[in-house]
Amino acid sequence: MRNAFIEHLTAHMAQDESIFLVVGDLGYSVVEPLVERYPERFLNAGVAEQNMTAVACGLAREGYKVFTYSIANFTTLRCLEQIRNGVCYHGLPVCVVSVGGGYMYGYLGPTHHATEDIGIMRTLPGMRVFVPFSQRSAQLALDEVLQQPGPAYIRLGRQGKAVDDVAHNGLTLVRAGAAGSTERAVIAVGKICDRVVRFAEERTADLYALCRVNPLPEPDLAKLFEQYAEVTVIEDHQRNGGVMSALAEFSTGIKGVNIAGRFSLAIEHEDGQRAALLFGDQSRNVIHE
């Protein structure tokens, strides 16, 4: 999947001179053709991922659309402050690209597992989150990021089942269940391996893949929840904050008073900030649901 992504990024760079790639001293089995063609728009920041993100912010302020690239736990957890305060607070066109989401680097142990990244990244104001499930899906995620420049996160994994018939970054039907109607749906996040397919088959469920996690494709999901009595999400992510949590937030009837995915620009004490939460002062970027 990462090869298809880098190849597609290289093709875009031929048409758009504002695209810049910054890596954290890895990817050299993948990025060499891009470096050879566009050395002036490539930088190896070394094993210094926080600096990598800060440099990306500086380049973005100069008019570039910047992509950072490293292993998932390093691009997200290690750089969280730089992503929040540099990329998101200023709404910069920086796309954090990770490889090794979930358990992809399973043999290296928990320090290299990225099982919290989706939840963390989707809570950041203005951050779009994509989890491609095939080479074509990765290309479409990149296309959308470039069409709407701004903060974004793309979590790349290995391709399992090749799914080429992908029209958009919403829900994609990968495999229909047994002939006739089914009341069950399975939504896969990331790699669609044989075990995922078997899981859906054993439940006589329709198998879907979801790429854009934030913002969710709400029209697609509304139809899904109308059609199926049971929806199961498969993701190599912690239960809290992941895609299951996102879908539960979308489908629940519980009302909430919370922050609307934005920064509060009000310079005010805690009681004033809480008053904005409770009474819906939109100048403080609050949402009531």
PDB file of C-alpha atoms in Angstrom:
ATOM      1  CA  MET A   1       0.000   0.000   0.000  1.00  0.00           C
ATOM      2  CA  ARG A   2       2.830   2.412   0.836  1.00  0.00           C
ATOM      3  CA  ASN A   3       4.421   1.872  -2.591  1.00  0.00           C
ATOM      4  CA  ALA A   4       1.160   2.762  -4.330  1.00  0.00           C
ATOM      5  CA  PHE A   5       0.818   5.818  -2.116  1.00  0.00           C
ATOM      6  CA  ILE A   6       4.341   7.117  -2.788  1.00  0.00           C
ATOM      7  CA  GLU A   7       3.976   6.464  -6.519  1.00  0.00           C
ATOM      8  CA  HIS A   8       0.714   8.413  -6.536  1.00  0.00           C
ATOM      9  CA  LEU A   9       2.302  11.223  -4.517  1.00  0.00           C
ATOM     10  CA  THR A  10       5.170  11.363  -7.022  1.00  0.00           C
ATOM     11  CA  ALA A  11       2.684  11.653  -9.877  1.00  0.00           C
ATOM     12  CA  HIS A  12       0.948  14.532  -8.099  1.00  0.00           C
ATOM     13  CA  MET A  13       4.294  16.262  -7.563  1.00  0.00           C
ATOM     14  CA  ALA A  14       4.760  16.360 -11.327  1.00  0.00           C
ATOM     15  CA  GLN A  15       1.614  18.508 -11.561  1.00  0.00           C
ATOM     16  CA  ASP A  16       1.873  20.471  -8.308  1.00  0.00           C
ATOM     17  CA  GLU A  17       5.159  22.138  -7.385  1.00  0.00           C
ATOM     18  CA  SER A  18       3.917  22.975  -3.897  1.00  0.00           C
ATOM     19  CA  ILE A  19       4.028  19.357  -2.627  1.00  0.00           C
ATOM     20  CA  PHE A  20       6.874  18.560  -0.211  1.00  0.00           C
ATOM     21  CA  LEU A  21       7.790  15.303   1.562  1.00  0.00           C
ATOM     22  CA  VAL A  22       9.642  15.143   4.890  1.00  0.00           C
ATOM     23  CA  VAL A  23      10.623  11.740   6.307  1.00  0.00           C
ATOM     24  CA  GLY A  24      11.918  10.565   9.659  1.00  0.00           C
ATOM     25  CA  ASP A  25      14.928   8.632   8.343  1.00  0.00           C
ATOM     26  CA  LEU A  26      13.063   5.687   6.874  1.00  0.00           C
ATOM     27  CA  GLY A  27      11.264   4.605   3.736  1.00  0.00           C
ATOM     28  CA  TYR A  28      14.356   4.276   1.617  1.00  0.00           C
ATOM     29  CA  SER A  29      13.097   1.122  -0.034  1.00  0.00           C
ATOM     30  CA  VAL A  30      10.106   3.148  -1.223  1.00  0.00           C
ATOM     31  CA  VAL A  31      10.886   6.862  -1.638  1.00  0.00           C
ATOM     32  CA  GLU A  32      14.041   6.711  -3.816  1.00  0.00           C
ATOM     33  CA  PRO A  33      12.265   7.345  -7.149  1.00  0.00           C
ATOM     34  CA  LEU A  34      10.543  10.391  -5.639  1.00  0.00           C
ATOM     35  CA  VAL A  35      13.851  11.693  -4.239  1.00  0.00           C
ATOM     36  CA  GLU A  36      15.613  11.229  -7.564  1.00  0.00           C
ATOM     37  CA  ARG A  37      12.955  13.202  -9.442  1.00  0.00           C
ATOM     38  CA  TYR A  38      12.294  15.929  -6.874  1.00  0.00           C
ATOM     39  CA  PRO A  39      15.288  16.237  -4.524  1.00  0.00           C
ATOM     40  CA  GLU A  40      14.513  19.911  -3.928  1.00  0.00           C
ATOM     41  CA  ARG A  41      11.139  18.970  -2.424  1.00  0.00           C
ATOM     42  CA  PHE A  42      12.350  16.207  -0.155  1.00  0.00           C
ATOM     43  CA  LEU A  43      13.977  16.354   3.260  1.00  0.00           C
ATOM     44  CA  ASN A  44      15.183  13.684   5.645  1.00  0.00           C
ATOM     45  CA  ALA A  45      14.755  15.156   9.131  1.00  0.00           C
ATOM     46  CA  GLY A  46      16.534  12.211  10.725  1.00  0.00           C
ATOM     47  CA  VAL A  47      15.420  10.316  13.801  1.00  0.00           C
ATOM     48  CA  ALA A  48      13.840  13.477  15.171  1.00  0.00           C
ATOM     49  CA  GLU A  49      10.144  13.211  14.474  1.00  0.00           C
ATOM     50  CA  GLN A  50       9.145  16.232  16.566  1.00  0.00           C
ATOM     51  CA  ASN A  51      11.550  18.364  14.547  1.00  0.00           C
ATOM     52  CA  MET A  52      10.210  16.732  11.385  1.00  0.00           C
ATOM     53  CA  THR A  53       6.734  17.977  12.242  1.00  0.00           C
ATOM     54  CA  ALA A  54       7.975  21.437  13.208  1.00  0.00           C
ATOM     55  CA  VAL A  55       9.886  21.721   9.915  1.00  0.00           C
ATOM     56  CA  ALA A  56       6.740  20.629   8.063  1.00  0.00           C
ATOM     57  CA  CYS A  57       4.827  23.455   9.750  1.00  0.00           C
ATOM     58  CA  GLY A  58       7.441  25.953   8.650  1.00  0.00           C
ATOM     59  CA  LEU A  59       7.310  24.720   5.063  1.00  0.00           C
ATOM     60  CA  ALA A  60       3.517  24.870   5.135  1.00  0.00           C
ATOM     61  CA  ARG A  61       3.657  28.489   6.303  1.00  0.00           C
ATOM     62  CA  GLU A  62       5.764  29.177   3.209  1.00  0.00           C
ATOM     63  CA  GLY A  63       3.077  27.818   0.892  1.00  0.00           C
ATOM     64  CA  TYR A  64       3.905  24.124   0.605  1.00  0.00           C
ATOM     65  CA  LYS A  65       1.519  21.183   0.998  1.00  0.00           C
ATOM     66  CA  VAL A  66       3.636  19.009   3.243  1.00  0.00           C
ATOM     67  CA  PHE A  67       3.578  15.279   3.956  1.00  0.00           C
ATOM     68  CA  THR A  68       5.465  13.790   6.898  1.00  0.00           C
ATOM     69  CA  TYR A  69       6.251  10.082   6.815  1.00  0.00           C
ATOM     70  CA  SER A  70       7.367   7.630   9.493  1.00  0.00           C
ATOM     71  CA  ILE A  71       6.220   4.683  11.614  1.00  0.00           C
ATOM     72  CA  ALA A  72       2.761   5.293  13.079  1.00  0.00           C
ATOM     73  CA  ASN A  73       3.595   5.490  16.772  1.00  0.00           C
ATOM     74  CA  PHE A  74       6.387   7.982  16.060  1.00  0.00           C
ATOM     75  CA  THR A  75       4.430  10.245  13.680  1.00  0.00           C
ATOM     76  CA  THR A  76       1.521  10.530  16.125  1.00  0.00           C
ATOM     77  CA  LEU A  77       2.388   9.852  19.776  1.00  0.00           C
ATOM     78  CA  ARG A  78       5.869  11.337  19.725  1.00  0.00           C
ATOM     79  CA  CYS A  79       4.765  14.410  17.771  1.00  0.00           C
ATOM     80  CA  LEU A  80       1.391  15.031  19.370  1.00  0.00           C
ATOM     81  CA  GLU A  81       2.206  18.466  20.792  1.00  0.00           C
ATOM     82  CA  GLN A  82       3.673  19.649  17.486  1.00  0.00           C
ATOM     83  CA  ILE A  83       0.674  18.320  15.559  1.00  0.00           C
ATOM     84  CA  ARG A  84      -1.851  19.903  17.923  1.00  0.00           C
ATOM     85  CA  ASN A  85      -0.211  23.288  18.416  1.00  0.00           C
ATOM     86  CA  GLY A  86       1.591  23.625  15.089  1.00  0.00           C
ATOM     87  CA  VAL A  87      -0.506  21.871  12.456  1.00  0.00           C
ATOM     88  CA  CYS A  88      -4.048  21.949  13.840  1.00  0.00           C
ATOM     89  CA  TYR A  89      -4.097  25.239  15.749  1.00  0.00           C
ATOM     90  CA  HIS A  90      -2.916  27.065  12.634  1.00  0.00           C
ATOM     91  CA  GLY A  91      -4.913  24.901  10.206  1.00  0.00           C
ATOM     92  CA  LEU A  92      -1.817  24.163   8.127  1.00  0.00           C
ATOM     93  CA  PRO A  93      -1.768  21.918   5.033  1.00  0.00           C
ATOM     94  CA  VAL A  94       0.318  19.197   6.683  1.00  0.00           C
ATOM     95  CA  CYS A  95      -0.623  15.546   6.196  1.00  0.00           C
ATOM     96  CA  VAL A  96       0.838  13.083   8.676  1.00  0.00           C
ATOM     97  CA  VAL A  97       1.402   9.776   6.885  1.00  0.00           C
ATOM     98  CA  SER A  98       2.134   6.691   8.928  1.00  0.00           C
ATOM     99  CA  VAL A  99       3.185   3.174   8.093  1.00  0.00           C
ATOM    100  CA  GLY A 100       2.780   0.340  10.537  1.00  0.00           C
ATOM    101  CA  GLY A 101      -0.645   1.188  11.933  1.00  0.00           C
ATOM    102  CA  GLY A 102      -2.113  -1.243  14.430  1.00  0.00           C
ATOM    103  CA  TYR A 103      -0.057  -4.427  14.787  1.00  0.00           C
ATOM    104  CA  MET A 104       1.833  -4.176  11.483  1.00  0.00           C
ATOM    105  CA  TYR A 105       5.141  -4.131  13.389  1.00  0.00           C
ATOM    106  CA  GLY A 106       3.820  -6.772  15.766  1.00  0.00           C
ATOM    107  CA  TYR A 107       7.127  -8.560  16.300  1.00  0.00           C
ATOM    108  CA  LEU A 108       8.740  -5.373  17.704  1.00  0.00           C
ATOM    109  CA  GLY A 109       6.384  -5.279  20.669  1.00  0.00           C
ATOM    110  CA  PRO A 110       4.134  -2.631  22.257  1.00  0.00           C
ATOM    111  CA  THR A 111       6.585   0.253  21.719  1.00  0.00           C
ATOM    112  CA  HIS A 112       6.014  -0.111  17.958  1.00  0.00           C
ATOM    113  CA  HIS A 113       2.295  -0.947  18.053  1.00  0.00           C
ATOM    114  CA  ALA A 114       0.039   1.935  16.998  1.00  0.00           C
ATOM    115  CA  THR A 115      -3.236   1.018  18.645  1.00  0.00           C
ATOM    116  CA  GLU A 116      -4.256   4.450  19.920  1.00  0.00           C
ATOM    117  CA  ASP A 117      -3.493   6.638  16.903  1.00  0.00           C
ATOM    118  CA  ILE A 118      -6.976   6.845  15.357  1.00  0.00           C
ATOM    119  CA  GLY A 119      -8.584   7.888  18.629  1.00  0.00           C
ATOM    120  CA  ILE A 120      -5.926  10.485  19.372  1.00  0.00           C
ATOM    121  CA  MET A 121      -5.841  11.990  15.907  1.00  0.00           C
ATOM    122  CA  ARG A 122      -9.588  12.192  15.408  1.00  0.00           C
ATOM    123  CA  THR A 123      -9.979  14.272  18.571  1.00  0.00           C
ATOM    124  CA  LEU A 124      -7.657  17.004  17.284  1.00  0.00           C
ATOM    125  CA  PRO A 125      -9.544  20.063  15.979  1.00  0.00           C
ATOM    126  CA  GLY A 126      -9.678  20.172  12.194  1.00  0.00           C
ATOM    127  CA  MET A 127      -7.848  16.862  11.714  1.00  0.00           C
ATOM    128  CA  ARG A 128      -9.171  14.552   9.003  1.00  0.00           C
ATOM    129  CA  VAL A 129      -8.370  10.867   9.493  1.00  0.00           C
ATOM    130  CA  PHE A 130      -8.081   8.256   6.717  1.00  0.00           C
ATOM    131  CA  VAL A 131      -7.403   4.528   7.080  1.00  0.00           C
ATOM    132  CA  PRO A 132      -7.016   3.115   3.544  1.00  0.00           C
ATOM    133  CA  PHE A 133      -7.706  -0.581   3.038  1.00  0.00           C
ATOM    134  CA  SER A 134      -6.203  -1.130  -0.440  1.00  0.00           C
ATOM    135  CA  GLN A 135      -3.869   0.491  -2.919  1.00  0.00           C
ATOM    136  CA  ARG A 136      -6.748   2.230  -4.693  1.00  0.00           C
ATOM    137  CA  SER A 137      -8.157   3.395  -1.372  1.00  0.00           C
ATOM    138  CA  ALA A 138      -4.768   4.912  -0.451  1.00  0.00           C
ATOM    139  CA  GLN A 139      -4.692   6.820  -3.744  1.00  0.00           C
ATOM    140  CA  LEU A 140      -8.179   8.231  -3.188  1.00  0.00           C
ATOM    141  CA  ALA A 141      -7.294   9.309   0.350  1.00  0.00           C
ATOM    142  CA  LEU A 142      -4.313  11.214  -1.027  1.00  0.00           C
ATOM    143  CA  ASP A 143      -6.471  12.808  -3.723  1.00  0.00           C
ATOM    144  CA  GLU A 144      -8.946  14.100  -1.137  1.00  0.00           C
ATOM    145  CA  VAL A 145      -6.194  15.503   1.072  1.00  0.00           C
ATOM    146  CA  LEU A 146      -4.750  17.452  -1.852  1.00  0.00           C
ATOM    147  CA  GLN A 147      -8.156  18.654  -3.010  1.00  0.00           C
ATOM    148  CA  GLN A 148      -8.897  20.061   0.452  1.00  0.00           C
ATOM    149  CA  PRO A 149      -5.558  21.195   1.908  1.00  0.00           C
ATOM    150  CA  GLY A 150      -5.453  21.249   5.692  1.00  0.00           C
ATOM    151  CA  PRO A 151      -4.508  19.011   8.624  1.00  0.00           C
ATOM    152  CA  ALA A 152      -4.848  15.313   7.800  1.00  0.00           C
ATOM    153  CA  TYR A 153      -3.705  11.892   8.944  1.00  0.00           C
ATOM    154  CA  ILE A 154      -3.340   8.865   6.648  1.00  0.00           C
ATOM    155  CA  ARG A 155      -2.694   5.520   8.314  1.00  0.00           C
ATOM    156  CA  LEU A 156      -1.147   3.104   5.806  1.00  0.00           C
ATOM    157  CA  GLY A 157      -0.941  -0.639   6.352  1.00  0.00           C
ATOM    158  CA  ARG A 158      -0.289  -3.668   4.214  1.00  0.00           C
ATOM    159  CA  GLN A 159      -2.791  -4.569   1.525  1.00  0.00           C
ATOM    160  CA  GLY A 160      -4.636  -7.802   2.141  1.00  0.00           C
ATOM    161  CA  LYS A 161      -7.553  -8.406  -0.206  1.00  0.00           C
ATOM    162  CA  ALA A 162      -7.079  -6.178  -3.269  1.00  0.00           C
ATOM    163  CA  VAL A 163     -10.127  -3.922  -3.580  1.00  0.00           C
ATOM    164  CA  ASP A 164      -9.886  -1.913  -6.793  1.00  0.00           C
ATOM    165  CA  ASP A 165     -13.536  -0.980  -7.219  1.00  0.00           C
ATOM    166  CA  VAL A 166     -13.439   1.960  -4.811  1.00  0.00           C
ATOM    167  CA  ALA A 167     -15.346   5.098  -5.746  1.00  0.00           C
ATOM    168  CA  HIS A 168     -14.766   7.321  -2.703  1.00  0.00           C
ATOM    169  CA  ASN A 169     -13.481   7.428   0.861  1.00  0.00           C
ATOM    170  CA  GLY A 170     -16.799   6.544   2.478  1.00  0.00           C
ATOM    171  CA  LEU A 171     -18.158   3.024   2.862  1.00  0.00           C
ATOM    172  CA  THR A 172     -17.224   0.457   0.219  1.00  0.00           C
ATOM    173  CA  LEU A 173     -19.033  -2.865  -0.103  1.00  0.00           C
ATOM    174  CA  VAL A 174     -16.253  -5.446  -0.328  1.00  0.00           C
ATOM    175  CA  ARG A 175     -18.276  -8.641  -0.260  1.00  0.00           C
ATOM    176  CA  ALA A 176     -21.991  -9.347  -0.096  1.00  0.00           C
ATOM    177  CA  GLY A 177     -23.189 -12.040   2.278  1.00  0.00           C
ATOM    178  CA  ALA A 178     -25.091 -15.141   1.273  1.00  0.00           C
ATOM    179  CA  ALA A 179     -27.823 -14.807  -1.326  1.00  0.00           C
ATOM    180  CA  GLY A 180     -30.913 -13.138   0.011  1.00  0.00           C
ATOM    181  CA  SER A 181     -31.278 -10.473   2.654  1.00  0.00           C
ATOM    182  CA  THR A 182     -28.935 -10.221   5.623  1.00  0.00           C
ATOM    183  CA  GLU A 183     -29.401  -8.357   8.863  1.00  0.00           C
ATOM    184  CA  ARG A 184     -25.703  -8.174   9.679  1.00  0.00           C
ATOM    185  CA  ALA A 185     -22.892  -5.965   8.452  1.00  0.00           C
ATOM    186  CA  VAL A 186     -19.186  -6.032   9.248  1.00  0.00           C
ATOM    187  CA  ILE A 187     -17.099  -2.887   8.785  1.00  0.00           C
ATOM    188  CA  ALA A 188     -13.375  -3.497   8.350  1.00  0.00           C
ATOM    189  CA  VAL A 189     -10.879  -0.760   9.153  1.00  0.00           C
ATOM    190  CA  GLY A 190      -7.519  -1.052   7.418  1.00  0.00           C
ATOM    191  CA  LYS A 191      -6.145  -4.304   6.002  1.00  0.00           C
ATOM    192  CA  ILE A 192      -8.775  -6.779   4.822  1.00  0.00           C
ATOM    193  CA  CYS A 193      -7.120 -10.132   5.404  1.00  0.00           C
ATOM    194  CA  ASP A 194      -8.528 -13.609   4.829  1.00  0.00           C
ATOM    195  CA  ARG A 195      -9.516 -13.876   8.492  1.00  0.00           C
ATOM    196  CA  VAL A 196     -11.662 -10.752   8.208  1.00  0.00           C
ATOM    197  CA  VAL A 197     -13.428 -12.203   5.179  1.00  0.00           C
ATOM    198  CA  ARG A 198     -13.967 -15.483   7.020  1.00  0.00           C
ATOM    199  CA  PHE A 199     -15.315 -13.599  10.059  1.00  0.00           C
ATOM    200  CA  ALA A 200     -17.969 -11.979   7.846  1.00  0.00           C
ATOM    201  CA  GLU A 201     -18.754 -15.238   6.032  1.00  0.00           C
ATOM    202  CA  GLU A 202     -19.347 -17.125   9.284  1.00  0.00           C
ATOM    203  CA  ARG A 203     -21.884 -14.487  10.288  1.00  0.00           C
ATOM    204  CA  THR A 204     -23.544 -14.345   6.867  1.00  0.00           C
ATOM    205  CA  ALA A 205     -22.771 -10.655   6.943  1.00  0.00           C
ATOM    206  CA  ASP A 206     -22.148  -8.060   4.254  1.00  0.00           C
ATOM    207  CA  LEU A 207     -18.545  -6.894   4.474  1.00  0.00           C
ATOM    208  CA  TYR A 208     -17.763  -3.180   4.131  1.00  0.00           C
ATOM    209  CA  ALA A 209     -14.573  -1.154   4.361  1.00  0.00           C
ATOM    210  CA  LEU A 210     -14.388   2.384   5.722  1.00  0.00           C
ATOM    211  CA  CYS A 211     -11.551   4.743   4.816  1.00  0.00           C
ATOM    212  CA  ARG A 212     -12.430   8.226   6.092  1.00  0.00           C
ATOM    213  CA  VAL A 213     -12.941   8.008   9.827  1.00  0.00           C
ATOM    214  CA  ASN A 214     -13.073  11.742  10.492  1.00  0.00           C
ATOM    215  CA  PRO A 215     -15.287  13.296   9.352  1.00  0.00           C
ATOM    216  CA  LEU A 216     -17.453  10.229   9.010  1.00  0.00           C
ATOM    217  CA  PRO A 217     -19.450   9.692   5.801  1.00  0.00           C
ATOM    218  CA  GLU A 218     -22.716  10.333   7.623  1.00  0.00           C
ATOM    219  CA  PRO A 219     -25.155   9.769   4.699  1.00  0.00           C
ATOM    220  CA  ASP A 220     -23.578   6.347   4.021  1.00  0.00           C
ATOM    221  CA  LEU A 221     -23.743   5.420   7.681  1.00  0.00           C
ATOM    222  CA  ALA A 222     -27.334   6.573   8.105  1.00  0.00           C
ATOM    223  CA  LYS A 223     -28.373   4.175   5.326  1.00  0.00           C
ATOM    224  CA  LEU A 224     -26.270   1.399   6.845  1.00  0.00           C
ATOM    225  CA  PHE A 225     -27.874   1.654  10.271  1.00  0.00           C
ATOM    226  CA  GLU A 226     -31.323   1.715   8.678  1.00  0.00           C
ATOM    227  CA  GLN A 227     -30.570  -1.446   6.699  1.00  0.00           C
ATOM    228  CA  TYR A 228     -28.882  -3.658   9.316  1.00  0.00           C
ATOM    229  CA  ALA A 229     -29.907  -4.757  12.774  1.00  0.00           C
ATOM    230  CA  GLU A 230     -26.341  -5.673  13.755  1.00  0.00           C
ATOM    231  CA  VAL A 231     -23.138  -3.843  12.810  1.00  0.00           C
ATOM    232  CA  THR A 232     -19.698  -5.100  13.893  1.00  0.00           C
ATOM    233  CA  VAL A 233     -16.480  -3.089  13.516  1.00  0.00           C
ATOM    234  CA  ILE A 234     -13.108  -4.834  13.126  1.00  0.00           C
ATOM    235  CA  GLU A 235     -10.109  -2.622  13.900  1.00  0.00           C
ATOM    236  CA  ASP A 236      -6.631  -3.146  15.340  1.00  0.00           C
ATOM    237  CA  HIS A 237      -7.130  -0.266  17.738  1.00  0.00           C
ATOM    238  CA  GLN A 238      -8.083   0.186  21.362  1.00  0.00           C
ATOM    239  CA  ARG A 239     -11.812   0.020  22.018  1.00  0.00           C
ATOM    240  CA  ASN A 240     -11.849   3.543  23.421  1.00  0.00           C
ATOM    241  CA  GLY A 241     -11.716   6.248  20.777  1.00  0.00           C
ATOM    242  CA  GLY A 242     -11.500   4.066  17.695  1.00  0.00           C
ATOM    243  CA  VAL A 243     -13.901   3.601  14.809  1.00  0.00           C
ATOM    244  CA  MET A 244     -16.418   1.644  16.883  1.00  0.00           C
ATOM    245  CA  SER A 245     -16.512   4.601  19.267  1.00  0.00           C
ATOM    246  CA  ALA A 246     -16.937   7.016  16.364  1.00  0.00           C
ATOM    247  CA  LEU A 247     -19.863   5.034  14.942  1.00  0.00           C
ATOM    248  CA  ALA A 248     -21.454   4.733  18.379  1.00  0.00           C
ATOM    249  CA  GLU A 249     -21.198   8.502  18.801  1.00  0.00           C
ATOM    250  CA  PHE A 250     -22.879   8.945  15.428  1.00  0.00           C
ATOM    251  CA  SER A 251     -25.707   6.494  16.023  1.00  0.00           C
ATOM    252  CA  THR A 252     -26.504   7.058  19.686  1.00  0.00           C
ATOM    253  CA  GLY A 253     -29.524   8.991  20.874  1.00  0.00           C
ATOM    254  CA  ILE A 254     -27.593  10.438  23.804  1.00  0.00           C
ATOM    255  CA  LYS A 255     -27.324  14.213  23.750  1.00  0.00           C
ATOM    256  CA  GLY A 256     -24.149  16.026  24.660  1.00  0.00           C
ATOM    257  CA  VAL A 257     -22.793  19.437  25.528  1.00  0.00           C
ATOM    258  CA  ASN A 258     -19.209  19.499  24.350  1.00  0.00           C
ATOM    259  CA  ILE A 259     -16.491  21.235  22.356  1.00  0.00           C
ATOM    260  CA  ALA A 260     -17.141  21.310  18.619  1.00  0.00           C
ATOM    261  CA  GLY A 261     -13.815  20.010  17.393  1.00  0.00           C
ATOM    262  CA  ARG A 262     -12.285  23.488  17.533  1.00  0.00           C
ATOM    263  CA  PHE A 263      -9.966  25.533  19.708  1.00  0.00           C
ATOM    264  CA  SER A 264     -11.486  28.067  22.107  1.00  0.00           C
ATOM    265  CA  LEU A 265     -10.126  31.470  21.176  1.00  0.00           C
ATOM    266  CA  ALA A 266     -11.710  33.152  24.194  1.00  0.00           C
ATOM    267  CA  ILE A 267      -9.088  34.408  26.652  1.00  0.00           C
ATOM    268  CA  GLU A 268     -11.190  33.728  29.716  1.00  0.00           C
ATOM    269  CA  HIS A 269     -11.129  31.900  33.044  1.00  0.00           C
ATOM    270  CA  GLU A 270     -12.523  28.405  33.538  1.00  0.00           C
ATOM    271  CA  ASP A 271     -15.993  29.491  34.670  1.00  0.00           C
ATOM    272  CA  GLY A 272     -16.384  31.641  31.581  1.00  0.00           C
ATOM    273  CA  GLN A 273     -15.300  28.785  29.326  1.00  0.00           C
ATOM    274  CA  ARG A 274     -17.773  26.443  31.029  1.00  0.00           C
ATOM    275  CA  ALA A 275     -20.542  29.012  30.707  1.00  0.00           C
ATOM    276  CA  ALA A 276     -19.909  28.991  26.975  1.00  0.00           C
ATOM    277  CA  LEU A 277     -20.280  25.208  26.996  1.00  0.00           C
ATOM    278  CA  LEU A 278     -23.538  25.295  28.899  1.00  0.00           C
ATOM    279  CA  PHE A 279     -25.240  28.184  27.139  1.00  0.00           C
ATOM    280  CA  GLY A 280     -23.953  27.763  23.588  1.00  0.00           C
ATOM    281  CA  ASP A 281     -21.998  30.935  22.913  1.00  0.00           C
ATOM    282  CA  GLN A 282     -20.901  30.171  19.363  1.00  0.00           C
ATOM    283  CA  SER A 283     -18.082  32.721  19.566  1.00  0.00           C
ATOM    284  CA  ARG A 284     -16.379  30.185  21.829  1.00  0.00           C
ATOM    285  CA  ASN A 285     -16.783  27.338  19.341  1.00  0.00           C
ATOM    286  CA  VAL A 286     -19.140  25.147  21.326  1.00  0.00           C
ATOM    287  CA  ILE A 287     -21.645  22.636  20.008  1.00  0.00           C
ATOM    288  CA  HIS A 288     -24.842  21.317  21.563  1.00  0.00           C
ATOM    289  CA  GLU A 289     -26.090  17.985  20.239  1.00  0.00           C
TER     290      GLU A 289
END
